[in-house]
């Protein structure tokens, strides 16, 4: 909203409707940027991946996301939440993922040594206590966003079909049984929505693109229509081609829910952003949103670290901005307006367009 205007109230229903509209429009897609992990200097990385992008090209992505902690939920989520609230209040959308540690071993999310899975849901077991402490930390963070009026695209247990996280493990070729994953999702849903009153969440089911034949299909672990609001894929590639992703997309399209790319980036190289634009334009089916992951370990994944992306965004904006200014200048000159009227008119016209 422009200065002095009241931002229209956005709730869970109309955010989902917005995603549905974009998901049915072949020429429109919401862009996104992950700003890192809540347990690793979230304000610094928000400024690095989001604020700096706005300063470079004059615009920021529609969606900003954080992960609530890579090897466990951060002890304090306030700093990351403050960034997300700031983005929401500026008119943007918010997405959050999580990488909960293995509750049996208390090691990272990639530790696949899982014990008796039913123990996770029995309140007399040690693993249940560990798991509930993790969910309580998550709930406190999400509650802060709810109290600030923020609707969250909530993306738990992502890439469950990949075989590299404990919530879909593939230790010694053994996968998590489908009913175990569905119970994990549904019990988490009940706890956050019913027990904690978090009515600000849009639940995003986000499997990995199927890279290998021995991976499970994207819908293998689907918890059911009543438990999911939005679907998405996670995809890392140096050469985005529709043929690579079409089978995964078409599986999700059977659900008749908005579909996005929740995590997107390259494996190791600077991605040719023109290929990304070509992919989005040439996809025979529309995407509601796509979101770049953050850069890490020398991998330039974020938009700000993609020189071609900056050029492709900045040049059209510069041309349009200066074009508006000179059109206004020409009209003012033809109307013989005084300088003290013409100059502000040109600047205000350009400023309003840029905003």
Tab-separated table of C-alpha atoms in Angstrom:
chain	number	residue	atom	x	y	z
A	1	UNK	CA	0.000	0.000	0.000
A	2	UNK	CA	1.170	3.525	-0.682
A	3	UNK	CA	2.092	5.803	2.197
A	4	UNK	CA	-0.943	6.892	4.145
A	5	UNK	CA	-3.124	4.026	2.888
A	6	UNK	CA	-4.313	1.214	5.120
A	7	UNK	CA	-3.060	-2.190	4.044
A	8	UNK	CA	-6.049	-4.473	3.332
A	9	UNK	CA	-6.494	-7.183	5.934
A	10	UNK	CA	-5.091	-10.501	4.766
A	11	UNK	CA	-6.138	-13.753	6.355
A	12	UNK	CA	-5.537	-17.412	5.735
A	13	UNK	CA	-8.402	-17.731	3.247
A	14	UNK	CA	-7.451	-14.857	0.980
A	15	UNK	CA	-3.744	-15.759	0.977
A	16	UNK	CA	-4.731	-19.215	-0.242
A	17	UNK	CA	-7.017	-17.615	-2.800
A	18	UNK	CA	-4.126	-15.461	-4.002
A	19	UNK	CA	-1.993	-18.578	-4.496
A	20	UNK	CA	-4.860	-20.243	-6.333
A	21	UNK	CA	-5.192	-17.272	-8.686
A	22	UNK	CA	-1.472	-17.266	-9.442
A	23	UNK	CA	-1.540	-21.036	-9.798
A	24	UNK	CA	-4.130	-20.703	-12.574
A	25	UNK	CA	-2.448	-17.825	-14.409
A	26	UNK	CA	0.050	-18.887	-17.097
A	27	UNK	CA	1.860	-15.528	-17.186
A	28	UNK	CA	2.182	-14.689	-13.481
A	29	UNK	CA	4.251	-16.259	-10.709
A	30	UNK	CA	5.206	-15.067	-7.228
A	31	UNK	CA	8.962	-14.978	-6.623
A	32	UNK	CA	10.542	-15.919	-3.318
A	33	UNK	CA	13.842	-15.929	-1.436
A	34	UNK	CA	14.917	-17.963	1.558
A	35	UNK	CA	16.919	-15.857	4.029
A	36	UNK	CA	18.666	-18.656	5.899
A	37	UNK	CA	18.214	-20.293	9.286
A	38	UNK	CA	16.819	-18.773	12.455
A	39	UNK	CA	19.789	-20.071	14.450
A	40	UNK	CA	22.406	-18.389	12.234
A	41	UNK	CA	22.279	-14.563	12.346
A	42	UNK	CA	18.850	-14.185	10.752
A	43	UNK	CA	18.873	-10.355	10.561
A	44	UNK	CA	22.298	-10.358	8.906
A	45	UNK	CA	21.184	-12.855	6.293
A	46	UNK	CA	17.821	-11.170	5.750
A	47	UNK	CA	19.661	-7.940	4.973
A	48	UNK	CA	22.135	-9.816	2.792
A	49	UNK	CA	19.619	-11.797	0.722
A	50	UNK	CA	16.528	-9.551	0.787
A	51	UNK	CA	17.294	-5.962	1.803
A	52	UNK	CA	20.391	-5.777	-0.406
A	53	UNK	CA	18.384	-7.087	-3.353
A	54	UNK	CA	15.838	-4.332	-2.867
A	55	UNK	CA	18.606	-1.759	-2.769
A	56	UNK	CA	20.170	-3.188	-5.948
A	57	UNK	CA	17.077	-3.418	-8.145
A	58	UNK	CA	14.341	-1.521	-6.320
A	59	UNK	CA	12.180	-4.566	-5.588
A	60	UNK	CA	12.196	-7.499	-3.184
A	61	UNK	CA	10.672	-10.961	-3.717
A	62	UNK	CA	6.995	-11.425	-2.913
A	63	UNK	CA	7.765	-14.328	-0.557
A	64	UNK	CA	10.473	-14.372	2.098
A	65	UNK	CA	11.164	-17.601	3.960
A	66	UNK	CA	13.223	-18.736	6.905
A	67	UNK	CA	14.088	-22.155	8.212
A	68	UNK	CA	13.484	-22.330	11.949
A	69	UNK	CA	16.866	-24.040	12.465
A	70	UNK	CA	18.972	-26.462	10.468
A	71	UNK	CA	20.125	-28.810	13.211
A	72	UNK	CA	17.276	-28.030	15.559
A	73	UNK	CA	14.846	-25.236	16.255
A	74	UNK	CA	16.613	-22.075	17.358
A	75	UNK	CA	16.351	-21.308	21.077
A	76	UNK	CA	14.992	-17.878	20.146
A	77	UNK	CA	12.975	-17.283	16.989
A	78	UNK	CA	12.239	-13.632	17.698
A	79	UNK	CA	14.917	-12.164	15.428
A	80	UNK	CA	13.858	-14.229	12.420
A	81	UNK	CA	10.207	-13.511	13.168
A	82	UNK	CA	10.906	-9.772	13.315
A	83	UNK	CA	12.232	-9.928	9.745
A	84	UNK	CA	9.203	-11.897	8.596
A	85	UNK	CA	6.774	-9.505	10.306
A	86	UNK	CA	8.565	-6.600	8.623
A	87	UNK	CA	8.164	-8.252	5.219
A	88	UNK	CA	4.511	-9.121	5.865
A	89	UNK	CA	3.665	-5.590	6.937
A	90	UNK	CA	5.274	-4.286	3.741
A	91	UNK	CA	2.797	-6.397	1.754
A	92	UNK	CA	4.806	-9.600	1.276
A	93	UNK	CA	4.115	-13.252	2.034
A	94	UNK	CA	5.912	-15.484	4.535
A	95	UNK	CA	7.046	-19.113	4.362
A	96	UNK	CA	8.752	-21.211	7.073
A	97	UNK	CA	10.353	-24.653	7.013
A	98	UNK	CA	12.033	-26.695	9.732
A	99	UNK	CA	14.855	-29.242	10.018
A	100	UNK	CA	14.087	-30.868	13.380
A	101	UNK	CA	16.881	-33.031	14.797
A	102	UNK	CA	16.462	-36.761	15.114
A	103	UNK	CA	14.531	-37.125	18.422
A	104	UNK	CA	15.945	-40.614	19.086
A	105	UNK	CA	19.639	-39.732	18.768
A	106	UNK	CA	19.364	-35.938	19.215
A	107	UNK	CA	21.635	-35.600	16.210
A	108	UNK	CA	20.889	-33.662	13.043
A	109	UNK	CA	18.000	-34.053	10.617
A	110	UNK	CA	20.171	-36.212	8.337
A	111	UNK	CA	20.735	-38.859	11.029
A	112	UNK	CA	18.630	-41.805	9.836
A	113	UNK	CA	18.972	-44.010	12.939
A	114	UNK	CA	15.325	-44.156	14.015
A	115	UNK	CA	13.915	-46.241	16.859
A	116	UNK	CA	10.379	-47.493	17.463
A	117	UNK	CA	8.310	-44.889	15.650
A	118	UNK	CA	5.187	-45.297	17.780
A	119	UNK	CA	7.203	-44.099	20.785
A	120	UNK	CA	7.147	-40.633	19.245
A	121	UNK	CA	3.440	-40.363	20.109
A	122	UNK	CA	3.365	-42.051	23.541
A	123	UNK	CA	3.652	-39.536	26.363
A	124	UNK	CA	5.514	-41.925	28.667
A	125	UNK	CA	8.576	-42.248	26.421
A	126	UNK	CA	11.775	-40.199	26.422
A	127	UNK	CA	11.659	-39.682	22.667
A	128	UNK	CA	8.150	-38.228	22.971
A	129	UNK	CA	9.386	-35.688	25.528
A	130	UNK	CA	12.241	-34.650	23.232
A	131	UNK	CA	9.898	-34.321	20.258
A	132	UNK	CA	7.282	-32.313	22.138
A	133	UNK	CA	9.946	-29.897	23.408
A	134	UNK	CA	10.905	-29.316	19.769
A	135	UNK	CA	7.294	-28.702	18.751
A	136	UNK	CA	6.770	-26.347	21.702
A	137	UNK	CA	9.640	-24.162	20.493
A	138	UNK	CA	8.148	-24.133	17.008
A	139	UNK	CA	4.702	-23.296	18.399
A	140	UNK	CA	6.052	-20.335	20.363
A	141	UNK	CA	7.632	-18.939	17.219
A	142	UNK	CA	4.525	-19.437	15.102
A	143	UNK	CA	2.374	-17.920	17.871
A	144	UNK	CA	4.404	-14.710	17.729
A	145	UNK	CA	3.624	-14.486	14.016
A	146	UNK	CA	-0.053	-15.280	14.593
A	147	UNK	CA	-0.298	-12.501	17.178
A	148	UNK	CA	1.211	-10.104	14.621
A	149	UNK	CA	-1.431	-11.094	12.067
A	150	UNK	CA	0.991	-12.992	9.823
A	151	UNK	CA	-0.275	-15.887	7.705
A	152	UNK	CA	2.462	-18.505	7.305
A	153	UNK	CA	3.064	-20.900	4.456
A	154	UNK	CA	4.148	-23.652	6.862
A	155	UNK	CA	6.341	-26.322	5.233
A	156	UNK	CA	7.218	-29.088	7.715
A	157	UNK	CA	8.858	-32.432	6.874
A	158	UNK	CA	9.871	-31.394	3.362
A	159	UNK	CA	11.625	-33.746	0.899
A	160	UNK	CA	10.239	-36.703	2.795
A	161	UNK	CA	10.522	-38.831	-0.336
A	162	UNK	CA	14.221	-38.138	-0.840
A	163	UNK	CA	15.716	-40.598	1.619
A	164	UNK	CA	18.020	-38.131	3.377
A	165	UNK	CA	15.968	-36.988	6.422
A	166	UNK	CA	14.832	-39.049	9.397
A	167	UNK	CA	11.138	-38.327	8.666
A	168	UNK	CA	11.422	-40.361	5.443
A	169	UNK	CA	14.609	-42.329	6.175
A	170	UNK	CA	16.333	-44.733	3.793
A	171	UNK	CA	18.812	-46.369	6.160
A	172	UNK	CA	20.082	-49.613	4.600
A	173	UNK	CA	17.460	-49.119	1.905
A	174	UNK	CA	14.617	-49.076	4.438
A	175	UNK	CA	12.018	-46.332	3.970
A	176	UNK	CA	9.685	-44.926	6.596
A	177	UNK	CA	6.315	-46.683	6.274
A	178	UNK	CA	3.618	-44.437	4.792
A	179	UNK	CA	1.291	-44.723	7.784
A	180	UNK	CA	4.102	-43.555	10.107
A	181	UNK	CA	4.708	-40.406	8.088
A	182	UNK	CA	1.016	-39.625	7.790
A	183	UNK	CA	0.584	-39.986	11.514
A	184	UNK	CA	3.593	-37.729	12.122
A	185	UNK	CA	2.093	-35.036	9.869
A	186	UNK	CA	-1.427	-35.363	11.247
A	187	UNK	CA	-0.389	-35.407	14.917
A	188	UNK	CA	1.791	-32.338	14.323
A	189	UNK	CA	-1.158	-30.657	12.610
A	190	UNK	CA	-3.463	-31.433	15.530
A	191	UNK	CA	-0.961	-30.159	18.077
A	192	UNK	CA	-0.246	-26.861	16.331
A	193	UNK	CA	-3.777	-26.095	15.129
A	194	UNK	CA	-6.002	-27.552	17.824
A	195	UNK	CA	-3.852	-27.563	20.962
A	196	UNK	CA	-1.922	-24.359	20.224
A	197	UNK	CA	-4.645	-22.480	18.347
A	198	UNK	CA	-2.431	-21.658	15.355
A	199	UNK	CA	-5.101	-20.765	12.810
A	200	UNK	CA	-2.628	-18.723	10.730
A	201	UNK	CA	-0.969	-21.663	8.986
A	202	UNK	CA	-1.316	-22.810	5.387
A	203	UNK	CA	0.140	-26.314	5.355
A	204	UNK	CA	2.515	-26.916	2.444
A	205	UNK	CA	3.252	-30.485	1.378
A	206	UNK	CA	6.664	-30.211	-0.274
A	207	UNK	CA	8.312	-33.403	-1.567
A	208	UNK	CA	11.504	-33.487	-3.582
A	209	UNK	CA	11.548	-33.796	-7.330
A	210	UNK	CA	12.223	-37.424	-8.144
A	211	UNK	CA	15.880	-37.499	-9.215
A	212	UNK	CA	16.419	-41.271	-9.073
A	213	UNK	CA	14.302	-44.306	-9.846
A	214	UNK	CA	14.657	-45.675	-6.305
A	215	UNK	CA	13.253	-42.509	-4.715
A	216	UNK	CA	9.642	-42.569	-3.631
A	217	UNK	CA	7.161	-40.701	-5.817
A	218	UNK	CA	6.076	-37.189	-4.708
A	219	UNK	CA	2.644	-38.421	-3.592
A	220	UNK	CA	3.891	-41.529	-1.803
A	221	UNK	CA	3.663	-39.913	1.657
A	222	UNK	CA	0.757	-37.528	0.987
A	223	UNK	CA	-1.128	-37.153	4.294
A	224	UNK	CA	-4.573	-36.407	2.805
A	225	UNK	CA	-6.539	-33.484	1.420
A	226	UNK	CA	-7.879	-32.409	4.811
A	227	UNK	CA	-4.330	-31.915	6.102
A	228	UNK	CA	-2.776	-29.989	3.202
A	229	UNK	CA	-3.558	-26.547	1.736
A	230	UNK	CA	-0.763	-26.010	-0.792
A	231	UNK	CA	1.644	-28.303	-2.621
A	232	UNK	CA	5.183	-27.623	-3.805
A	233	UNK	CA	8.350	-29.282	-5.070
A	234	UNK	CA	11.965	-28.844	-4.006
A	235	UNK	CA	14.330	-28.865	-6.975
A	236	UNK	CA	18.064	-28.331	-7.355
A	237	UNK	CA	19.433	-28.371	-10.879
A	238	UNK	CA	22.019	-26.675	-13.075
A	239	UNK	CA	19.796	-27.072	-16.121
A	240	UNK	CA	16.067	-26.455	-15.460
A	241	UNK	CA	14.132	-28.392	-18.084
A	242	UNK	CA	10.438	-29.256	-18.058
A	243	UNK	CA	11.193	-32.844	-19.060
A	244	UNK	CA	13.085	-33.342	-15.790
A	245	UNK	CA	10.243	-32.240	-13.567
A	246	UNK	CA	7.091	-32.973	-15.544
A	247	UNK	CA	6.251	-36.330	-13.922
A	248	UNK	CA	6.623	-34.877	-10.403
A	249	UNK	CA	4.514	-31.845	-11.313
A	250	UNK	CA	1.740	-33.897	-12.885
A	251	UNK	CA	1.479	-36.045	-9.775
A	252	UNK	CA	0.862	-32.997	-7.597
A	253	UNK	CA	-1.501	-31.505	-10.192
A	254	UNK	CA	-3.873	-34.402	-9.549
A	255	UNK	CA	-4.625	-32.882	-6.138
A	256	UNK	CA	-6.137	-29.660	-7.539
A	257	UNK	CA	-4.242	-27.453	-5.078
A	258	UNK	CA	-1.857	-24.517	-5.754
A	259	UNK	CA	1.599	-25.776	-6.795
A	260	UNK	CA	4.882	-23.963	-6.238
A	261	UNK	CA	8.634	-24.499	-6.227
A	262	UNK	CA	9.345	-24.113	-2.525
A	263	UNK	CA	13.114	-24.637	-2.788
A	264	UNK	CA	14.967	-23.929	-5.979
A	265	UNK	CA	18.633	-23.524	-6.813
A	266	UNK	CA	21.685	-24.914	-8.533
A	267	UNK	CA	23.953	-27.695	-7.320
A	268	UNK	CA	27.253	-25.879	-7.607
A	269	UNK	CA	27.478	-23.296	-10.365
A	270	UNK	CA	26.102	-19.811	-10.982
A	271	UNK	CA	22.794	-20.611	-12.603
A	272	UNK	CA	21.996	-18.980	-15.935
A	273	UNK	CA	18.890	-17.094	-14.870
A	274	UNK	CA	17.682	-16.870	-18.448
A	275	UNK	CA	17.182	-20.634	-18.300
A	276	UNK	CA	15.020	-20.203	-15.212
A	277	UNK	CA	12.853	-17.612	-16.972
A	278	UNK	CA	12.649	-19.814	-20.050
A	279	UNK	CA	11.632	-22.757	-17.896
A	280	UNK	CA	8.882	-20.762	-16.156
A	281	UNK	CA	7.557	-19.377	-19.443
A	282	UNK	CA	7.734	-22.685	-21.289
A	283	UNK	CA	6.166	-24.840	-18.583
A	284	UNK	CA	2.847	-26.072	-19.999
A	285	UNK	CA	1.320	-25.708	-16.534
A	286	UNK	CA	1.455	-22.601	-14.314
A	287	UNK	CA	3.293	-22.290	-11.011
A	288	UNK	CA	1.834	-20.264	-8.126
A	289	UNK	CA	5.293	-19.372	-6.773
A	290	UNK	CA	8.953	-20.249	-6.878
A	291	UNK	CA	11.468	-19.543	-4.148
A	292	UNK	CA	15.260	-19.596	-4.288
A	293	UNK	CA	17.118	-21.168	-1.381
A	294	UNK	CA	19.887	-19.131	0.225
A	295	UNK	CA	23.535	-19.300	-0.821
A	296	UNK	CA	25.781	-21.544	1.306
A	297	UNK	CA	29.255	-23.100	1.270
A	298	UNK	CA	30.285	-21.148	-1.805
A	299	UNK	CA	27.156	-22.102	-3.744
A	300	UNK	CA	25.649	-18.892	-5.221
A	301	UNK	CA	21.984	-19.915	-5.031
A	302	UNK	CA	20.332	-16.679	-3.820
A	303	UNK	CA	19.048	-14.131	-6.336
A	304	UNK	CA	21.463	-11.454	-5.081
A	305	UNK	CA	24.363	-13.773	-5.943
A	306	UNK	CA	23.159	-14.304	-9.524
A	307	UNK	CA	24.582	-11.437	-11.629
A	308	UNK	CA	22.400	-12.211	-14.622
A	309	UNK	CA	19.293	-12.125	-12.454
A	310	UNK	CA	20.191	-8.658	-11.155
A	311	UNK	CA	20.728	-7.375	-14.693
A	312	UNK	CA	17.485	-8.903	-15.946
A	313	UNK	CA	15.549	-7.243	-13.110
A	314	UNK	CA	17.335	-3.894	-13.035
A	315	UNK	CA	17.532	-2.959	-16.721
A	316	UNK	CA	13.766	-3.037	-17.432
A	317	UNK	CA	13.109	-1.092	-14.221
A	318	UNK	CA	15.643	1.584	-15.178
A	319	UNK	CA	14.237	1.907	-18.690
A	320	UNK	CA	10.663	2.180	-17.447
A	321	UNK	CA	11.541	4.589	-14.631
A	322	UNK	CA	13.461	7.010	-16.840
A	323	UNK	CA	10.828	6.582	-19.543
A	324	UNK	CA	8.068	7.690	-17.180
A	325	UNK	CA	10.141	10.687	-16.130
A	326	UNK	CA	10.770	11.897	-19.691
A	327	UNK	CA	7.157	11.338	-20.759
A	328	UNK	CA	6.019	13.483	-17.819
A	329	UNK	CA	8.703	16.047	-18.655
A	330	UNK	CA	7.565	16.228	-22.304
A	331	UNK	CA	3.884	16.632	-21.340
A	332	UNK	CA	4.714	19.334	-18.791
A	333	UNK	CA	6.770	21.204	-21.369
A	334	UNK	CA	3.970	21.040	-23.964
A	335	UNK	CA	1.523	22.330	-21.351
A	336	UNK	CA	3.958	25.149	-20.514
A	337	UNK	CA	3.789	24.374	-16.816
A	338	UNK	CA	5.943	26.442	-14.503
A	339	UNK	CA	9.121	24.803	-13.252
A	340	UNK	CA	7.904	24.687	-9.635
A	341	UNK	CA	4.902	22.628	-10.819
A	342	UNK	CA	6.483	20.601	-13.615
A	343	UNK	CA	9.492	19.349	-11.636
A	344	UNK	CA	7.501	17.870	-8.724
A	345	UNK	CA	4.973	16.406	-11.189
A	346	UNK	CA	7.719	14.528	-13.054
A	347	UNK	CA	9.327	13.273	-9.844
A	348	UNK	CA	6.052	12.253	-8.204
A	349	UNK	CA	4.927	10.398	-11.334
A	350	UNK	CA	8.208	8.516	-11.480
A	351	UNK	CA	8.175	7.794	-7.748
A	352	UNK	CA	4.615	6.431	-7.742
A	353	UNK	CA	5.405	4.143	-10.690
A	354	UNK	CA	8.558	2.863	-8.978
A	355	UNK	CA	6.705	2.129	-5.745
